[in-house]
Amino acid sequence: MADSSAPTRVMMAVNESSLKGYPHPSISCRAAFDWMLSKLVRSNTDGFHLLFLHVQVPDEDGFDDVDSIYASPTDFQSMKQRDKIRGIHLLEYFVNQCHQLGIKCEAWTKQGDPKEVICHEVKRVQPDLLVVGSRGLGPFQRVFVGTVSEFCVKHAECPVITIKRKANEAPRDPIDD
Amino acid sequence: MADSSAPTRVMMAVNESSLKGYPHPSISCRAAFDWMLSKLVRSNTDGFHLLFLHVQVPDEDGFDDVDSIYASPTDFQSMKQRDKIRGIHLLEYFVNQCHQLGIKCEAWTKQGDPKEVICHEVKRVQPDLLVVGSRGLGPFQRVFVGTVSEFCVKHAECPVITIKRKANEAPRDPIDD
């Protein structure tokens, strides 16, 4: 078990907080990241290579803040530009942390349905492990919210670790994150 | 992230092979164990403390090999004794491997419904991580077989990692392991 072997490639799906908005990472994914560093990577920073994926969900109506039915192609263009910048800022948080700790990493964004895109990227990138944070909702809430983590455990073509948010880290409304 | 911090306590649920019988570990749990060593522990053997739990399922009719309706209390007694010895032999496999690699470990057996007992033991022992192997059955087979791993991901009070058996390690009948 010499660590001259190739580093363990850990892919991590990160998302933004629904409470604070971009570029703040969600409570769940920050908790998952911290857990991974302290419990898996530990002092063995050379043994791991982290891959951060942020999947951006296109707005269904195309306008989350703007209430207007007069839309021009320019509006869509600037919106896409804005989303892209936000996604990059989110990834910057994780890349900076890795840089400070001396852990090699890569980061990229994709658009689409998070659970589908994550599993697709696992197939493409073939990491050794996928880490996903979870709000840890109860069975009742899960029906309405649906969980990305549950889908990935079943469908991702690599081992998956689910890190539930701790009860004391949860905001008042459990759907927030 | 100095590794003077307490080691990461990884609990692993291990079971016997349905193909070869005791004391041979199942394909799934052997694969999960090997994966954990090569991808998580790596050379950092001091940073991890492994906890092996084997849950023995009591036979429903009390006799798997013996076809007899004339049962005495002595029969049950010797059966329990035999099961206990088998469980200890199974755990011995993992303990020996850890000993050779210089990884600290503990091992114990419990009786009952594996998914319930595993989650109960997680609550009692409070590991940092639970590792469970999975036969990786398709959605159709899963309906009939039920999976311990799926239950643990939802209910265990710690992060859970599911390691699916590789397709090329699967026996002809996917329910065997």
CSV table of C-alpha atoms in Angstrom, one decimal:
chain,number,residue,atom,x,y,z
A,1,MET,CA,0.0,0.0,0.0
A,2,ALA,CA,2.7,2.5,-0.9
A,3,ASP,CA,1.3,5.9,-1.7
A,4,SER,CA,3.5,6.0,-4.8
A,5,SER,CA,0.3,4.6,-6.4
A,6,ALA,CA,-2.0,7.0,-8.3
A,7,PRO,CA,-3.9,9.3,-6.0
A,8,THR,CA,-7.5,8.5,-5.1
A,9,ARG,CA,-9.7,10.7,-7.3
A,10,VAL,CA,-12.7,12.0,-5.4
A,11,MET,CA,-15.4,13.7,-7.3
A,12,MET,CA,-17.6,16.1,-5.3
A,13,ALA,CA,-20.9,17.6,-6.4
A,14,VAL,CA,-21.2,21.1,-5.0
A,15,ASN,CA,-24.1,23.5,-5.0
A,16,GLU,CA,-25.0,27.0,-3.9
A,17,SER,CA,-26.9,27.9,-0.7
A,18,SER,CA,-30.6,28.5,-1.2
A,19,LEU,CA,-30.4,30.8,1.8
A,20,LYS,CA,-27.6,33.2,0.9
A,21,GLY,CA,-27.5,32.7,-2.8
A,22,TYR,CA,-24.3,32.6,-4.9
A,23,PRO,CA,-21.4,32.3,-4.5
A,24,HIS,CA,-22.0,30.8,-1.0
A,25,PRO,CA,-21.7,27.0,-0.9
A,26,SER,CA,-24.7,25.2,0.6
A,27,ILE,CA,-24.6,24.0,4.2
A,28,SER,CA,-24.7,20.4,3.0
A,29,CYS,CA,-21.8,20.6,0.6
A,30,ARG,CA,-19.6,22.6,2.9
A,31,ALA,CA,-20.2,20.0,5.6
A,32,ALA,CA,-19.4,17.2,3.2
A,33,PHE,CA,-16.2,18.9,2.1
A,34,ASP,CA,-15.0,19.5,5.7
A,35,TRP,CA,-15.9,15.9,6.6
A,36,MET,CA,-13.9,14.6,3.7
A,37,LEU,CA,-10.8,16.6,4.6
A,38,SER,CA,-10.8,15.7,8.2
A,39,LYS,CA,-11.9,12.1,8.0
A,40,LEU,CA,-10.6,10.8,4.7
A,41,VAL,CA,-7.8,12.9,3.4
A,42,ARG,CA,-6.4,13.8,6.9
A,43,SER,CA,-2.7,14.5,6.6
A,44,ASN,CA,-2.4,12.4,3.4
A,45,THR,CA,-2.8,15.4,1.0
A,46,ASP,CA,-0.7,13.8,-1.7
A,47,GLY,CA,-2.9,10.7,-1.8
A,48,PHE,CA,-6.0,12.5,-3.0
A,49,HIS,CA,-7.0,14.4,-6.1
A,50,LEU,CA,-10.3,16.3,-5.8
A,51,LEU,CA,-12.7,17.0,-8.6
A,52,PHE,CA,-15.4,19.6,-8.0
A,53,LEU,CA,-18.5,19.6,-10.2
A,54,HIS,CA,-21.2,22.3,-10.0
A,55,VAL,CA,-24.3,21.6,-11.9
A,56,GLN,CA,-26.4,24.7,-12.7
A,57,VAL,CA,-30.1,24.2,-13.0
A,58,PRO,CA,-31.5,26.4,-15.8
A,59,ASP,CA,-34.5,28.4,-14.5
A,60,GLU,CA,-37.7,27.0,-15.8
A,61,ASP,CA,-39.1,30.4,-16.8
A,62,GLY,CA,-35.7,31.9,-17.4
A,63,PHE,CA,-36.1,34.7,-14.9
A,64,ASP,CA,-35.7,34.2,-11.2
A,65,ASP,CA,-35.4,37.8,-10.1
A,66,VAL,CA,-36.9,39.6,-13.1
A,67,ASP,CA,-40.7,39.8,-13.4
A,68,SER,CA,-41.2,40.6,-17.1
A,69,ILE,CA,-42.9,39.1,-20.1
A,70,TYR,CA,-40.9,41.3,-22.5
A,71,ALA,CA,-37.8,39.3,-23.0
A,72,SER,CA,-35.2,39.8,-25.7
A,73,PRO,CA,-32.4,37.4,-26.7
A,74,THR,CA,-30.0,39.9,-25.1
A,75,ASP,CA,-31.7,39.2,-21.7
A,76,PHE,CA,-31.1,35.5,-22.0
A,77,GLN,CA,-27.5,36.2,-23.1
A,78,SER,CA,-26.7,38.3,-20.1
A,79,MET,CA,-28.5,35.9,-17.8
A,80,LYS,CA,-26.4,33.0,-19.0
A,81,GLN,CA,-23.3,35.1,-18.5
A,82,ARG,CA,-24.3,36.0,-14.9
A,83,ASP,CA,-25.0,32.3,-14.1
A,84,LYS,CA,-21.6,31.3,-15.4
A,85,ILE,CA,-19.8,33.9,-13.3
A,86,ARG,CA,-21.7,32.8,-10.2
A,87,GLY,CA,-20.8,29.1,-10.8
A,88,ILE,CA,-17.2,30.0,-11.1
A,89,HIS,CA,-17.3,32.0,-7.9
A,90,LEU,CA,-18.8,29.0,-6.1
A,91,LEU,CA,-16.1,26.7,-7.4
A,92,GLU,CA,-13.4,29.3,-6.4
A,93,TYR,CA,-14.3,28.7,-2.7
A,94,PHE,CA,-13.3,25.0,-2.9
A,95,VAL,CA,-10.3,25.5,-5.2
A,96,ASN,CA,-8.9,28.1,-2.8
A,97,GLN,CA,-9.3,25.8,0.2
A,98,CYS,CA,-7.5,23.0,-1.7
A,99,HIS,CA,-4.7,25.3,-2.8
A,100,GLN,CA,-4.1,26.4,0.8
A,101,LEU,CA,-4.0,22.8,2.0
A,102,GLY,CA,-1.8,21.6,-0.9
A,103,ILE,CA,-4.3,19.3,-2.4
A,104,LYS,CA,-4.5,18.9,-6.1
A,105,CYS,CA,-7.9,19.6,-7.6
A,106,GLU,CA,-9.9,20.4,-10.7
A,107,ALA,CA,-13.3,22.1,-11.0
A,108,TRP,CA,-15.9,22.6,-13.7
A,109,THR,CA,-19.6,23.5,-14.2
A,110,LYS,CA,-22.3,21.9,-16.3
A,111,GLN,CA,-25.9,22.7,-16.9
A,112,GLY,CA,-28.9,20.4,-16.5
A,113,ASP,CA,-30.6,18.2,-14.0
A,114,PRO,CA,-28.1,17.7,-11.2
A,115,LYS,CA,-28.7,14.0,-10.6
A,116,GLU,CA,-28.5,13.1,-14.3
A,117,VAL,CA,-25.5,15.3,-15.0
A,118,ILE,CA,-23.6,14.0,-11.9
A,119,CYS,CA,-24.1,10.4,-13.0
A,120,HIS,CA,-23.1,11.3,-16.5
A,121,GLU,CA,-20.0,13.0,-15.4
A,122,VAL,CA,-19.1,10.0,-13.2
A,123,LYS,CA,-19.3,7.8,-16.3
A,124,ARG,CA,-17.1,10.2,-18.2
A,125,VAL,CA,-14.5,11.1,-15.6
A,126,GLN,CA,-14.4,7.8,-13.7
A,127,PRO,CA,-13.5,8.9,-10.2
A,128,ASP,CA,-12.7,6.4,-7.5
A,129,LEU,CA,-15.4,7.9,-5.2
A,130,LEU,CA,-18.3,10.3,-5.5
A,131,VAL,CA,-19.1,12.5,-2.4
A,132,VAL,CA,-22.6,14.1,-2.2
A,133,GLY,CA,-24.0,16.1,0.6
A,134,SER,CA,-27.6,15.6,1.6
A,135,ARG,CA,-30.0,17.7,3.6
A,136,GLY,CA,-30.9,14.5,5.5
A,137,LEU,CA,-34.7,15.2,5.2
A,138,GLY,CA,-37.1,12.8,6.8
A,139,PRO,CA,-39.2,10.4,4.7
A,140,PHE,CA,-42.1,12.8,4.5
A,141,GLN,CA,-40.2,15.7,3.2
A,142,ARG,CA,-38.2,13.5,0.8
A,143,VAL,CA,-41.3,12.7,-1.2
A,144,PHE,CA,-41.7,16.3,-2.2
A,145,VAL,CA,-38.0,17.4,-2.4
A,146,GLY,CA,-36.5,14.3,-4.1
A,147,THR,CA,-32.9,13.8,-3.4
A,148,VAL,CA,-30.0,13.9,-5.7
A,149,SER,CA,-27.9,11.8,-3.3
A,150,GLU,CA,-30.4,8.9,-3.3
A,151,PHE,CA,-30.4,8.8,-7.1
A,152,CYS,CA,-26.6,8.9,-7.2
A,153,VAL,CA,-26.2,6.0,-4.7
A,154,LYS,CA,-28.4,3.9,-7.0
A,155,HIS,CA,-27.1,5.0,-10.4
A,156,ALA,CA,-23.6,6.4,-10.3
A,157,GLU,CA,-21.0,3.9,-11.6
A,158,CYS,CA,-18.6,4.3,-8.7
A,159,PRO,CA,-18.8,4.1,-4.9
A,160,VAL,CA,-20.8,6.9,-3.4
A,161,ILE,CA,-20.7,8.5,0.0
A,162,THR,CA,-23.6,10.4,1.3
A,163,ILE,CA,-22.9,13.0,4.0
A,164,LYS,CA,-26.0,14.1,5.8
A,165,ARG,CA,-26.2,17.6,7.2
A,166,LYS,CA,-26.1,17.6,11.0
A,167,ALA,CA,-29.3,18.5,12.8
A,168,ASN,CA,-27.6,21.5,14.5
A,169,GLU,CA,-26.5,22.9,11.2
A,170,ALA,CA,-30.0,22.9,9.7
A,171,PRO,CA,-31.8,26.1,9.1
A,172,ARG,CA,-35.4,26.6,10.4
A,173,ASP,CA,-37.0,25.5,7.2
A,174,PRO,CA,-35.5,22.1,6.4
A,175,ILE,CA,-35.8,22.7,2.7
A,176,ASP,CA,-33.4,25.6,2.9
A,177,ASP,CA,-29.7,24.8,2.6
B,1,MET,CA,-4.9,18.5,9.4
B,2,ALA,CA,-2.1,16.9,11.5
B,3,ASP,CA,-2.7,13.2,11.9
B,4,SER,CA,-2.1,13.5,15.6
B,5,SER,CA,-5.9,13.8,15.7
B,6,ALA,CA,-7.9,10.7,16.6
B,7,PRO,CA,-8.0,8.1,13.9
B,8,THR,CA,-11.0,7.9,11.6
B,9,ARG,CA,-13.2,5.1,12.9
B,10,VAL,CA,-14.6,3.1,10.0
B,11,MET,CA,-17.2,0.5,10.7
B,12,MET,CA,-17.6,-2.3,8.2
B,13,ALA,CA,-20.5,-4.7,8.0
B,14,VAL,CA,-19.2,-8.1,6.8
B,15,ASN,CA,-21.1,-11.2,5.8
B,16,GLU,CA,-20.4,-14.7,4.6
B,17,SER,CA,-20.6,-15.9,1.0
B,18,SER,CA,-23.8,-17.6,0.0
B,19,LEU,CA,-21.8,-19.6,-2.5
B,20,LYS,CA,-19.0,-21.1,-0.5
B,21,GLY,CA,-20.5,-20.9,3.0
B,22,TYR,CA,-18.7,-20.0,6.2
B,23,PRO,CA,-16.1,-18.8,6.9
B,24,HIS,CA,-15.5,-17.3,3.5
B,25,PRO,CA,-16.4,-13.6,3.2
B,26,SER,CA,-18.8,-12.7,0.5
B,27,ILE,CA,-17.6,-11.3,-2.8
B,28,SER,CA,-19.2,-7.9,-2.0
B,29,CYS,CA,-17.7,-7.4,1.4
B,30,ARG,CA,-14.3,-8.6,0.3
B,31,ALA,CA,-14.4,-6.1,-2.6
B,32,ALA,CA,-15.5,-3.3,-0.2
B,33,PHE,CA,-12.7,-4.1,2.2
B,34,ASP,CA,-10.0,-4.1,-0.6
B,35,TRP,CA,-11.4,-0.9,-2.0
B,36,MET,CA,-11.3,0.8,1.4
B,37,LEU,CA,-7.7,-0.2,1.9
B,38,SER,CA,-6.4,0.9,-1.5
B,39,LYS,CA,-8.5,4.0,-2.0
B,40,LEU,CA,-9.1,5.5,1.5
B,41,VAL,CA,-6.6,4.1,4.0
B,42,ARG,CA,-3.8,4.0,1.4
B,43,SER,CA,-0.4,4.3,3.2
B,44,ASN,CA,-2.0,6.2,6.1
B,45,THR,CA,-2.4,3.1,8.3
B,46,ASP,CA,-2.2,5.0,11.6
B,47,GLY,CA,-5.0,7.3,10.5
B,48,PHE,CA,-7.7,4.6,10.5
B,49,HIS,CA,-9.2,2.3,13.0
B,50,LEU,CA,-11.4,-0.4,11.5
B,51,LEU,CA,-14.5,-1.9,13.2
B,52,PHE,CA,-15.8,-5.2,11.8
B,53,LEU,CA,-19.4,-6.2,12.5
B,54,HIS,CA,-20.8,-9.5,11.4
B,55,VAL,CA,-24.6,-9.9,11.9
B,56,GLN,CA,-25.7,-13.5,12.0
B,57,VAL,CA,-29.2,-14.1,10.7
B,58,PRO,CA,-31.0,-16.8,12.8
B,59,ASP,CA,-32.4,-19.6,10.6
B,60,GLU,CA,-36.1,-19.3,10.4
B,61,ASP,CA,-36.7,-23.0,10.9
B,62,GLY,CA,-33.7,-23.5,13.0
B,63,PHE,CA,-32.1,-26.1,10.7
B,64,ASP,CA,-30.5,-25.3,7.4
B,65,ASP,CA,-28.7,-28.6,6.8
B,66,VAL,CA,-30.6,-31.0,9.0
B,67,ASP,CA,-33.9,-32.3,7.8
B,68,SER,CA,-35.6,-33.4,11.0
B,69,ILE,CA,-38.7,-32.7,13.0
B,70,TYR,CA,-37.3,-34.3,16.1
B,71,ALA,CA,-35.5,-31.5,17.7
B,72,SER,CA,-34.2,-31.4,21.3
B,73,PRO,CA,-32.9,-28.4,23.2
B,74,THR,CA,-29.4,-29.8,22.8
B,75,ASP,CA,-29.8,-29.6,19.0
B,76,PHE,CA,-30.4,-25.8,19.3
B,77,GLN,CA,-27.6,-25.4,21.7
B,78,SER,CA,-25.0,-27.0,19.4
B,79,MET,CA,-26.4,-25.1,16.5
B,80,LYS,CA,-25.8,-21.8,18.2
B,81,GLN,CA,-22.3,-22.9,19.2
B,82,ARG,CA,-21.6,-23.8,15.6
B,83,ASP,CA,-22.9,-20.4,14.3
B,84,LYS,CA,-20.8,-18.6,16.8
B,85,ILE,CA,-17.6,-20.4,15.7
B,86,ARG,CA,-18.4,-19.7,12.0
B,87,GLY,CA,-18.9,-16.0,12.7
B,88,ILE,CA,-15.6,-15.8,14.6
B,89,HIS,CA,-13.8,-17.5,11.6
B,90,LEU,CA,-15.3,-15.0,9.2
B,91,LEU,CA,-14.1,-12.1,11.3
B,92,GLU,CA,-10.7,-13.7,11.7
B,93,TYR,CA,-10.1,-13.2,7.9
B,94,PHE,CA,-10.4,-9.4,8.3
B,95,VAL,CA,-8.6,-9.1,11.6
B,96,ASN,CA,-5.6,-11.1,10.2
B,97,GLN,CA,-5.4,-8.8,7.1
B,98,CYS,CA,-5.4,-5.7,9.3
B,99,HIS,CA,-2.8,-7.2,11.6
B,100,GLN,CA,-0.5,-7.8,8.6
B,101,LEU,CA,-0.9,-4.3,7.4
B,102,GLY,CA,-0.5,-2.7,10.8
B,103,ILE,CA,-4.0,-1.3,11.0
B,104,LYS,CA,-5.8,-1.3,14.4
B,105,CYS,CA,-9.1,-3.0,14.4
B,106,GLU,CA,-11.9,-4.5,16.5
B,107,ALA,CA,-14.4,-7.2,15.5
B,108,TRP,CA,-17.6,-8.5,17.0
B,109,THR,CA,-20.8,-10.5,16.0
B,110,LYS,CA,-24.4,-9.8,16.7
B,111,GLN,CA,-27.6,-11.7,15.9
B,112,GLY,CA,-30.7,-10.3,14.2
B,113,ASP,CA,-31.9,-8.6,11.1
B,114,PRO,CA,-28.7,-7.2,9.5
B,115,LYS,CA,-30.0,-3.8,8.5
B,116,GLU,CA,-31.6,-3.1,11.9
B,117,VAL,CA,-28.6,-4.4,13.8
B,118,ILE,CA,-26.1,-2.4,11.7
B,119,CYS,CA,-28.0,0.8,12.3
B,120,HIS,CA,-28.3,0.1,16.0
B,121,GLU,CA,-24.6,-0.6,16.3
B,122,VAL,CA,-23.8,2.6,14.4
B,123,LYS,CA,-25.8,4.5,17.0
B,124,ARG,CA,-24.0,2.7,19.9
B,125,VAL,CA,-20.5,2.8,18.5
B,126,GLN,CA,-20.7,6.1,16.6
B,127,PRO,CA,-18.1,5.5,13.9
B,128,ASP,CA,-17.1,8.2,11.5
B,129,LEU,CA,-18.1,6.2,8.5
B,130,LEU,CA,-20.0,3.0,7.7
B,131,VAL,CA,-18.9,0.9,4.7
B,132,VAL,CA,-21.3,-1.6,3.2
B,133,GLY,CA,-20.8,-3.8,0.2
B,134,SER,CA,-23.7,-4.2,-2.2
B,135,ARG,CA,-24.5,-6.8,-4.8
B,136,GLY,CA,-25.4,-3.9,-7.1
B,137,LEU,CA,-28.5,-5.6,-8.3
B,138,GLY,CA,-30.7,-4.0,-10.9
B,139,PRO,CA,-34.0,-2.3,-10.1
B,140,PHE,CA,-35.9,-5.5,-10.9
B,141,GLN,CA,-34.0,-7.8,-8.7
B,142,ARG,CA,-33.8,-5.3,-5.9
B,143,VAL,CA,-37.6,-5.5,-5.4
B,144,PHE,CA,-37.3,-9.1,-4.3
B,145,VAL,CA,-34.0,-9.1,-2.6
B,146,GLY,CA,-34.1,-5.9,-0.7
B,147,THR,CA,-30.8,-4.3,0.1
B,148,VAL,CA,-29.2,-3.8,3.4
B,149,SER,CA,-27.1,-1.0,1.9
B,150,GLU,CA,-30.1,1.0,0.8
B,151,PHE,CA,-31.6,0.9,4.3
B,152,CYS,CA,-28.3,1.9,5.9
B,153,VAL,CA,-27.8,4.9,3.6
B,154,LYS,CA,-31.2,6.2,4.7
B,155,HIS,CA,-31.2,5.3,8.4
B,156,ALA,CA,-27.7,5.0,9.7
B,157,GLU,CA,-26.6,8.0,11.8
B,158,CYS,CA,-23.3,8.5,10.2
B,159,PRO,CA,-22.0,8.9,6.6
B,160,VAL,CA,-22.4,5.7,4.6
B,161,ILE,CA,-20.4,4.5,1.7
B,162,THR,CA,-21.9,1.8,-0.6
B,163,ILE,CA,-19.4,-0.3,-2.7
B,164,LYS,CA,-21.1,-2.1,-5.5
B,165,ARG,CA,-19.8,-5.4,-6.6
B,166,LYS,CA,-18.1,-5.2,-10.0
B,167,ALA,CA,-19.9,-6.8,-12.9
B,168,ASN,CA,-16.9,-9.1,-13.6
B,169,GLU,CA,-16.9,-10.3,-10.0
B,170,ALA,CA,-20.5,-11.4,-10.0
B,171,PRO,CA,-21.4,-15.0,-10.0
B,172,ARG,CA,-23.8,-16.4,-12.7
B,173,ASP,CA,-26.8,-16.0,-10.4
B,174,PRO,CA,-26.8,-12.4,-9.3
B,175,ILE,CA,-28.4,-13.3,-6.0
B,176,ASP,CA,-25.4,-15.4,-5.0
B,177,ASP,CA,-22.5,-13.5,-3.4
